[in-house]
Tab-separated table of C-alpha atoms in Angstrom:
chain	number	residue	atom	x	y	z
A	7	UNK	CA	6.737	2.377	-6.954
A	8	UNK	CA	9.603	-0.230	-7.758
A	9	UNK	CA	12.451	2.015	-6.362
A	10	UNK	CA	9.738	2.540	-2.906
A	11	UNK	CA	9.501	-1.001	-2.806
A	12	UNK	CA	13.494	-1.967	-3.109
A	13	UNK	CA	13.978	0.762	-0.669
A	14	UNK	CA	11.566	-0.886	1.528
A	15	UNK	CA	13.038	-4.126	1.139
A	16	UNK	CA	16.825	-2.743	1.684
A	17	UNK	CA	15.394	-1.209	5.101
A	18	UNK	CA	13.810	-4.876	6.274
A	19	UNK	CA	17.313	-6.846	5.263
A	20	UNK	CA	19.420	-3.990	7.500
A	21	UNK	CA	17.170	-4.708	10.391
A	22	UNK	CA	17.374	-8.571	10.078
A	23	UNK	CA	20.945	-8.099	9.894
A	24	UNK	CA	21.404	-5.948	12.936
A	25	UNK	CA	19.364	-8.453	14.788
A	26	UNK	CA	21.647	-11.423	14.098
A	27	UNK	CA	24.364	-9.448	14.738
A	28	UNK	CA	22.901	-8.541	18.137
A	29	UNK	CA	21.477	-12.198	18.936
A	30	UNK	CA	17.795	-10.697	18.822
A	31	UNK	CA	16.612	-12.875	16.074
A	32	UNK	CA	14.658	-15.950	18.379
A	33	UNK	CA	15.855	-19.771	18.036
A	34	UNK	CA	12.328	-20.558	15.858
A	35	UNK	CA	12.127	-17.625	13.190
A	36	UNK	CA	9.990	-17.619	10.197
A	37	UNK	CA	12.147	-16.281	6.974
A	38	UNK	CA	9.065	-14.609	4.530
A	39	UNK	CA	8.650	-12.502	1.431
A	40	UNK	CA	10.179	-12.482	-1.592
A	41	UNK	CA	14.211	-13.081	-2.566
A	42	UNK	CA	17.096	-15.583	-1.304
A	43	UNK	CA	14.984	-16.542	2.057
A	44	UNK	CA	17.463	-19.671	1.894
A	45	UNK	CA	20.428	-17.179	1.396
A	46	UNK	CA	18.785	-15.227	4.600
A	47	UNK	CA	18.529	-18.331	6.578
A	48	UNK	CA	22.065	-19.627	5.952
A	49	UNK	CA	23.105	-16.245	7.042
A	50	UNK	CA	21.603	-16.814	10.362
A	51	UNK	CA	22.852	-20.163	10.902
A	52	UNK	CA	26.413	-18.979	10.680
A	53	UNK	CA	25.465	-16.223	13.264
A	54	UNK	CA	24.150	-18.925	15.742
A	55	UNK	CA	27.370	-21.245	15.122
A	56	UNK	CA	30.074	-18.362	14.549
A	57	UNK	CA	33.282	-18.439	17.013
A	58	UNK	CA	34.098	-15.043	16.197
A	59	UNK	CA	34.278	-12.027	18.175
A	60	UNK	CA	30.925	-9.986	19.093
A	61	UNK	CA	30.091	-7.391	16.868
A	62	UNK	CA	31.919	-9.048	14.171
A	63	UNK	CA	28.902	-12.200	13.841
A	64	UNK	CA	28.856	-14.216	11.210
A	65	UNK	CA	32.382	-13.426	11.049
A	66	UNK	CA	32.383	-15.617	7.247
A	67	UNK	CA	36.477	-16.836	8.391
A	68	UNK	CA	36.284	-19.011	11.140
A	69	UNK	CA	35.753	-22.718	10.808
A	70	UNK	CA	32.098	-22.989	11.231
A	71	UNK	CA	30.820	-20.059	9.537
A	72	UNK	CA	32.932	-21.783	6.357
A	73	UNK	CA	31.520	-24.889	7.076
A	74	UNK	CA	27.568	-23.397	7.031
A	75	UNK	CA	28.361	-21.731	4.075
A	76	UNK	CA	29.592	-24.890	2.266
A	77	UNK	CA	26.539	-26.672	2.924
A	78	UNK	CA	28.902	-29.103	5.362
A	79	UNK	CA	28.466	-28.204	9.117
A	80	UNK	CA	27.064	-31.599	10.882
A	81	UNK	CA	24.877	-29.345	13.193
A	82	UNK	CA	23.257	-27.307	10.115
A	83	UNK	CA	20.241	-29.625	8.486
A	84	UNK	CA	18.668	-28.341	5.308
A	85	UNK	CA	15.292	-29.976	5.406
A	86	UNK	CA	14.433	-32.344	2.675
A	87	UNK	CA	12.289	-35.118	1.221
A	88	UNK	CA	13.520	-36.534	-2.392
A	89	UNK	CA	11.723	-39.528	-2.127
A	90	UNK	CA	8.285	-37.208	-1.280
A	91	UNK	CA	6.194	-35.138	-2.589
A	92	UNK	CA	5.870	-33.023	0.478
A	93	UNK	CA	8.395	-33.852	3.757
A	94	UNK	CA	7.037	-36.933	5.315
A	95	UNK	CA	5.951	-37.622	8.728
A	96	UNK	CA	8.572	-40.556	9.233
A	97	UNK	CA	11.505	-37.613	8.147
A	98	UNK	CA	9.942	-35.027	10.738
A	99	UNK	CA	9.710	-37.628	13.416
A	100	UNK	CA	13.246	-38.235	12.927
A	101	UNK	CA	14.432	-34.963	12.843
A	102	UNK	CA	12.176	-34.446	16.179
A	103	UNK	CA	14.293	-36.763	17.923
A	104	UNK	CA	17.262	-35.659	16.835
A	105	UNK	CA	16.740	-32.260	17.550
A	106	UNK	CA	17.013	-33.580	21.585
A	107	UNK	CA	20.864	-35.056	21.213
A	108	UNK	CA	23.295	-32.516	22.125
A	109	UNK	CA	25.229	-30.988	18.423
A	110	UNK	CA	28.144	-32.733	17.693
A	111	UNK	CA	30.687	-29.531	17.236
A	112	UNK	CA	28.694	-26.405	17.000
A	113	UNK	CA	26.859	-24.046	19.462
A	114	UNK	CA	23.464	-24.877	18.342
A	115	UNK	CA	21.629	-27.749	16.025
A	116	UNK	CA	19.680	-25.170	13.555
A	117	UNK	CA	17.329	-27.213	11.051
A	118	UNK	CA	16.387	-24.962	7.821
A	119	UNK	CA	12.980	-25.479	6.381
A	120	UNK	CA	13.622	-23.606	2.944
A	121	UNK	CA	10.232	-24.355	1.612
A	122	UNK	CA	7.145	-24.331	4.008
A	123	UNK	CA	4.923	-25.379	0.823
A	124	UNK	CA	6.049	-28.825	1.044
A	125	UNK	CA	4.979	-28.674	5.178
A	126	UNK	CA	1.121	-30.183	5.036
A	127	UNK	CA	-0.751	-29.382	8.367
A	128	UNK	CA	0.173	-32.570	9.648
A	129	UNK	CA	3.324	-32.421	8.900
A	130	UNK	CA	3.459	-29.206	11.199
A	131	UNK	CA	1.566	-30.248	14.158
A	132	UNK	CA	4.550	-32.904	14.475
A	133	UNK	CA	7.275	-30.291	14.868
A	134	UNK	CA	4.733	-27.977	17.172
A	135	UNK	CA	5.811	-29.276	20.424
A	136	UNK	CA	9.545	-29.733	19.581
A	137	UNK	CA	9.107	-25.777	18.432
A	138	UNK	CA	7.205	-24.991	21.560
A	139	UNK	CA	9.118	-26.779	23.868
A	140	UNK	CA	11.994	-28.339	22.633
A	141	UNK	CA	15.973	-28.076	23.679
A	142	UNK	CA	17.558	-24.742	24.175
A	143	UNK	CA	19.917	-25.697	21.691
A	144	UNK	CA	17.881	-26.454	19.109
A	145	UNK	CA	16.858	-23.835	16.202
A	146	UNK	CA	14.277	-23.553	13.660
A	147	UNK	CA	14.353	-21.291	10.597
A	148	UNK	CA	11.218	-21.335	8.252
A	149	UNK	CA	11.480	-19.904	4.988
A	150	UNK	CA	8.030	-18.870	3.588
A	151	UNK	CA	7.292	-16.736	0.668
A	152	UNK	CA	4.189	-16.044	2.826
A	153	UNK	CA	3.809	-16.970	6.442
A	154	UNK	CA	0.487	-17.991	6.110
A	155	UNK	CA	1.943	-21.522	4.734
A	156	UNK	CA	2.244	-22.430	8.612
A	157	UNK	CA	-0.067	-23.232	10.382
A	158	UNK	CA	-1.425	-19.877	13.257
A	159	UNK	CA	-0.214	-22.563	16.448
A	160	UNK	CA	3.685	-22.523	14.350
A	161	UNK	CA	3.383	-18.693	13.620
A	162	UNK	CA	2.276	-17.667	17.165
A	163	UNK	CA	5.959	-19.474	18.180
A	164	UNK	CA	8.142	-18.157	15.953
A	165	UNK	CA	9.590	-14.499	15.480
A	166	UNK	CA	8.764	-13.586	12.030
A	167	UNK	CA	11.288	-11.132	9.618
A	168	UNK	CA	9.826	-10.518	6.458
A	169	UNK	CA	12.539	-10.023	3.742
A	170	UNK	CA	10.722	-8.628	0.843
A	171	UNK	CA	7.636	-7.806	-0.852
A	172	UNK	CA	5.629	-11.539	-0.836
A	173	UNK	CA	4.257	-12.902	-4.174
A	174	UNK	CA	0.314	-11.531	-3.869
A	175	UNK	CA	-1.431	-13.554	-6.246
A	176	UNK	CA	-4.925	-13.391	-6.281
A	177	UNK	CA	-5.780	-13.827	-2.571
A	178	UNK	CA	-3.072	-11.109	-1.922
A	179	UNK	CA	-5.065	-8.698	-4.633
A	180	UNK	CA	-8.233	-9.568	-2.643
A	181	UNK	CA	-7.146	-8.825	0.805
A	182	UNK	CA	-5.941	-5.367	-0.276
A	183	UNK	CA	-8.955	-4.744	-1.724
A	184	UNK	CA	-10.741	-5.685	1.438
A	185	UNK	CA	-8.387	-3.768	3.616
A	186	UNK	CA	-9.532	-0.584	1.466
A	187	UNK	CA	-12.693	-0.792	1.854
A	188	UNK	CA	-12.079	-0.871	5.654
A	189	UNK	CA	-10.228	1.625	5.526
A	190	UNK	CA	-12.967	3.874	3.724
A	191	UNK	CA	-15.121	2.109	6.225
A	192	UNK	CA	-17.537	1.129	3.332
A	193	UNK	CA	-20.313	-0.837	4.139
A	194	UNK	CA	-21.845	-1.608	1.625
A	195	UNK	CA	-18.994	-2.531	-0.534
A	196	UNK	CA	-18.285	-4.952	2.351
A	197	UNK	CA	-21.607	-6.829	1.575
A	198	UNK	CA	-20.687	-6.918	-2.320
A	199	UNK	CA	-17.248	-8.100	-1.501
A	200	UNK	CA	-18.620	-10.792	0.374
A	201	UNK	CA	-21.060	-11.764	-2.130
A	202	UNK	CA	-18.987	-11.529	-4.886
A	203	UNK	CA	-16.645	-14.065	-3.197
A	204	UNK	CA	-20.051	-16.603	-2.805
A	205	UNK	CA	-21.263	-16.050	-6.096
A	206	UNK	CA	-17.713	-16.948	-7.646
A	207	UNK	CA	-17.733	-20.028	-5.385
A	208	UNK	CA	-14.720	-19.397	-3.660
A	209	UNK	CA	-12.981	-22.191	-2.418
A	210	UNK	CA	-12.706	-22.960	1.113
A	211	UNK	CA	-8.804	-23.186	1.112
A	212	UNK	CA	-8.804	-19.565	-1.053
A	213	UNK	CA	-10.729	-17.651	1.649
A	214	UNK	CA	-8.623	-19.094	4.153
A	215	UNK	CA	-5.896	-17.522	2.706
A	216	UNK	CA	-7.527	-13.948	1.721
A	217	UNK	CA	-8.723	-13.807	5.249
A	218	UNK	CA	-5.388	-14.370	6.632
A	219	UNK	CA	-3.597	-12.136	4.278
A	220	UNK	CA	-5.761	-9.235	5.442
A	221	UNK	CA	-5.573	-10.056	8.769
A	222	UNK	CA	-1.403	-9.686	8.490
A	223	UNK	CA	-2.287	-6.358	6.795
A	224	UNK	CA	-4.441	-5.317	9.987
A	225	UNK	CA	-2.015	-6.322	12.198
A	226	UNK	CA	0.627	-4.534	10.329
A	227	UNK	CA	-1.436	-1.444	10.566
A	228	UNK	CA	-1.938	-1.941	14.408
A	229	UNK	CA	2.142	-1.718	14.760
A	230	UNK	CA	1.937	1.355	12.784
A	231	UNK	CA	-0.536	2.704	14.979
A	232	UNK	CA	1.194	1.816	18.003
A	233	UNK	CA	4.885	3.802	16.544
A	234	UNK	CA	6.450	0.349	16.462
A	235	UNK	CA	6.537	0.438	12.303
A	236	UNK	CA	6.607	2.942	9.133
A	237	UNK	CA	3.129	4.218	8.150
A	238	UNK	CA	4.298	3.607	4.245
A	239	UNK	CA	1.496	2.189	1.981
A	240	UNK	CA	-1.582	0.637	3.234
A	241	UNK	CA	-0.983	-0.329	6.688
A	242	UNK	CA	-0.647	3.848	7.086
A	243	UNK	CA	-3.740	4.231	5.685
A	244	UNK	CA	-5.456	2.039	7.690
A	245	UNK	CA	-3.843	2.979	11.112
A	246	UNK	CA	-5.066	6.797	10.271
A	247	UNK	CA	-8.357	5.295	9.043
A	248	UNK	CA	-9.444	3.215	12.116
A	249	UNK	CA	-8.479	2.998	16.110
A	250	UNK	CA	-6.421	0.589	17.325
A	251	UNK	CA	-9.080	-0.797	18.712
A	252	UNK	CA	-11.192	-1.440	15.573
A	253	UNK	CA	-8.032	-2.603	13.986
A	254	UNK	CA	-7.783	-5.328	16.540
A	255	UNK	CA	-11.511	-6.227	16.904
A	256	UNK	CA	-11.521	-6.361	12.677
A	257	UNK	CA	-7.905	-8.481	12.820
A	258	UNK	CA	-9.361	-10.980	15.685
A	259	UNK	CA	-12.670	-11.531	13.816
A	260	UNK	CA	-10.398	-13.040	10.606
A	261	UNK	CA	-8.616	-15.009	12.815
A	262	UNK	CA	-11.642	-16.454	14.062
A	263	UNK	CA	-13.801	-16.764	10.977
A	264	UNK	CA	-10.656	-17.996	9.475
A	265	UNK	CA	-10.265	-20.480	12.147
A	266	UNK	CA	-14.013	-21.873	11.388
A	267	UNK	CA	-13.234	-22.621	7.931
A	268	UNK	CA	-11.173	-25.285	9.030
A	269	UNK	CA	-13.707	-26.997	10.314
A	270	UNK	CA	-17.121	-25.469	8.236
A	271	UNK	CA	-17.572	-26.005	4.893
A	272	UNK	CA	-19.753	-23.761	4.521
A	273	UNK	CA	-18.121	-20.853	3.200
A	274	UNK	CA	-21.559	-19.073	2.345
A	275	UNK	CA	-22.353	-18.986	6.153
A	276	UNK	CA	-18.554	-17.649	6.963
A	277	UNK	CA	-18.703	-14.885	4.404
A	278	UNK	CA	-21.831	-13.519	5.393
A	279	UNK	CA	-21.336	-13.750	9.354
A	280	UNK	CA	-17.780	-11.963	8.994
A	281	UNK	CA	-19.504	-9.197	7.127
A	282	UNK	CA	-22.076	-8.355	9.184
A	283	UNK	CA	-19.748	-8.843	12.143
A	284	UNK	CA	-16.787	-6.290	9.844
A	285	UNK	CA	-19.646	-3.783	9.575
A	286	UNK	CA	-20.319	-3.853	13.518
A	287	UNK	CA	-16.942	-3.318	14.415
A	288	UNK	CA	-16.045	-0.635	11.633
């Protein structure tokens, strides 16, 4: 299984690499998984300031891929907060208006978030608009270990490249597990699972995240389905296991449930609407 998975994640860093080499990459791009996503994102950066001939970008000699790569390019912002606990508003706001002044030297301004953790909601819904809408010449690289740190209105902007296998954890365990029993379109394991997660009092916050974890897995599936992705793993299973369309009806109803949680406390109403609504579309 470890020699599948470092396989898997030698075929995802070829592709990212082929895509900065070909421009393809997107000016807001969320970095995820596991490994050097600061490494990856640095990488990029050069790309979008290099001087050097195409086919041959980041070329790593001229004078702005050298100055990326020292950490010294006054168009290249690493985004931090030293005096914060997470990046302030006041250091966002700045950055949002500096983001609209033409670079100094370089091609592009390209501001690297290498930590999405330390982004609070708010703290995102400043940057959506300069993300949305901002400058042509103004980039955005996120670096996530998962991309469910951001915020769906940030995500649905961005082109994500996931890097490696993420960090599960617990949530990550639980999605899986809810994925399968999709998959074996179980129903009434669907009504334990749900239970279970009431009975253990699952926090609002945690069920946020399971739900968007599995939703990433349907979606996955759906690409799989579609002949746009490997059928390796899970997603295979599921994309042999259900339509596309029940993928997408099961995918949109997480989205949405997850979506009420933000504003319903009630996570014992959420968990047993979404399964009755799972075992309708399954």
């Amino acid at each position: 299984m470890d020699q599948l998975t470092e396989q898997a994640n030698r075929r995802r860093a070829e592709r990212f690499q082929r895509a900065v080499r070909q421009h393809a990459t997107g000016s807001a791009v969320i970095l995820s998984g596991g490994g050097d996503l600061l490494g990856a994102a640095r990488f990029l950066a050069e790309a979008m300031e290099c001087e050097g001939a195409e086919g041959d970008i980041p070329c790593g000699r001229c004078g702005p891929c050298r100055k990326v790569r020292a950490g010294i390019h006054p168009d290249v912002t690493v985004v931090t907060d030293s005096e914060h606990k997470m990046i302030s508003i006041d250091t966002l706001r700045t950055l949002r208006g500096d983001a609209y002044i033409l670079p100094n030297e370089g091609k592009r301004k390209v501001y690297i978030f290498p930590d999405c953790s330390l982004l609070d909601a708010r703290a995102q819904n400043v940057l959506l608009k300069v993300v949305e809408e901002g400058p042509a010449h103004a980039a955005f690289l996120f670096c996530a270990q998962s991309s469910a740190q951001l915020l769906p209105t940030i995500r649905s902007r961005c082109t994500e490249w996931k890097l490696g296998e993420e960090e599960r954890g617990e949530e990550g365990e639980q999605a899986e597990a809810l994925c399968r029993l999709l998959c074996r379109r179980d129903r009434l394991g669907l009504c334990a699972f749900f239970t279970g997660l009431e009975t253990a009092k699952c926090k609002r916050e945690e069920l946020q995240e399971l739900l968007e974890q599995s939703r990433r897995l349907l979606t996955d599936a759906l690409l799989v389905s579609y002949g746009c992705a490997g059928g390796d793993g899970l997603s295979g299973e599921l994309s042999r296991a259900l339509t596309p369309a029940q993928l997408n009806g099961a995918a949109a109803l997480l989205q949405t449930y997850g979506q009420q949680l933000r504003f319903n406390l009630n996570v014992g109403h959420v968990t047993g609407a979404l399964s009755a609504a799972l075992i309708e579309a399954i």
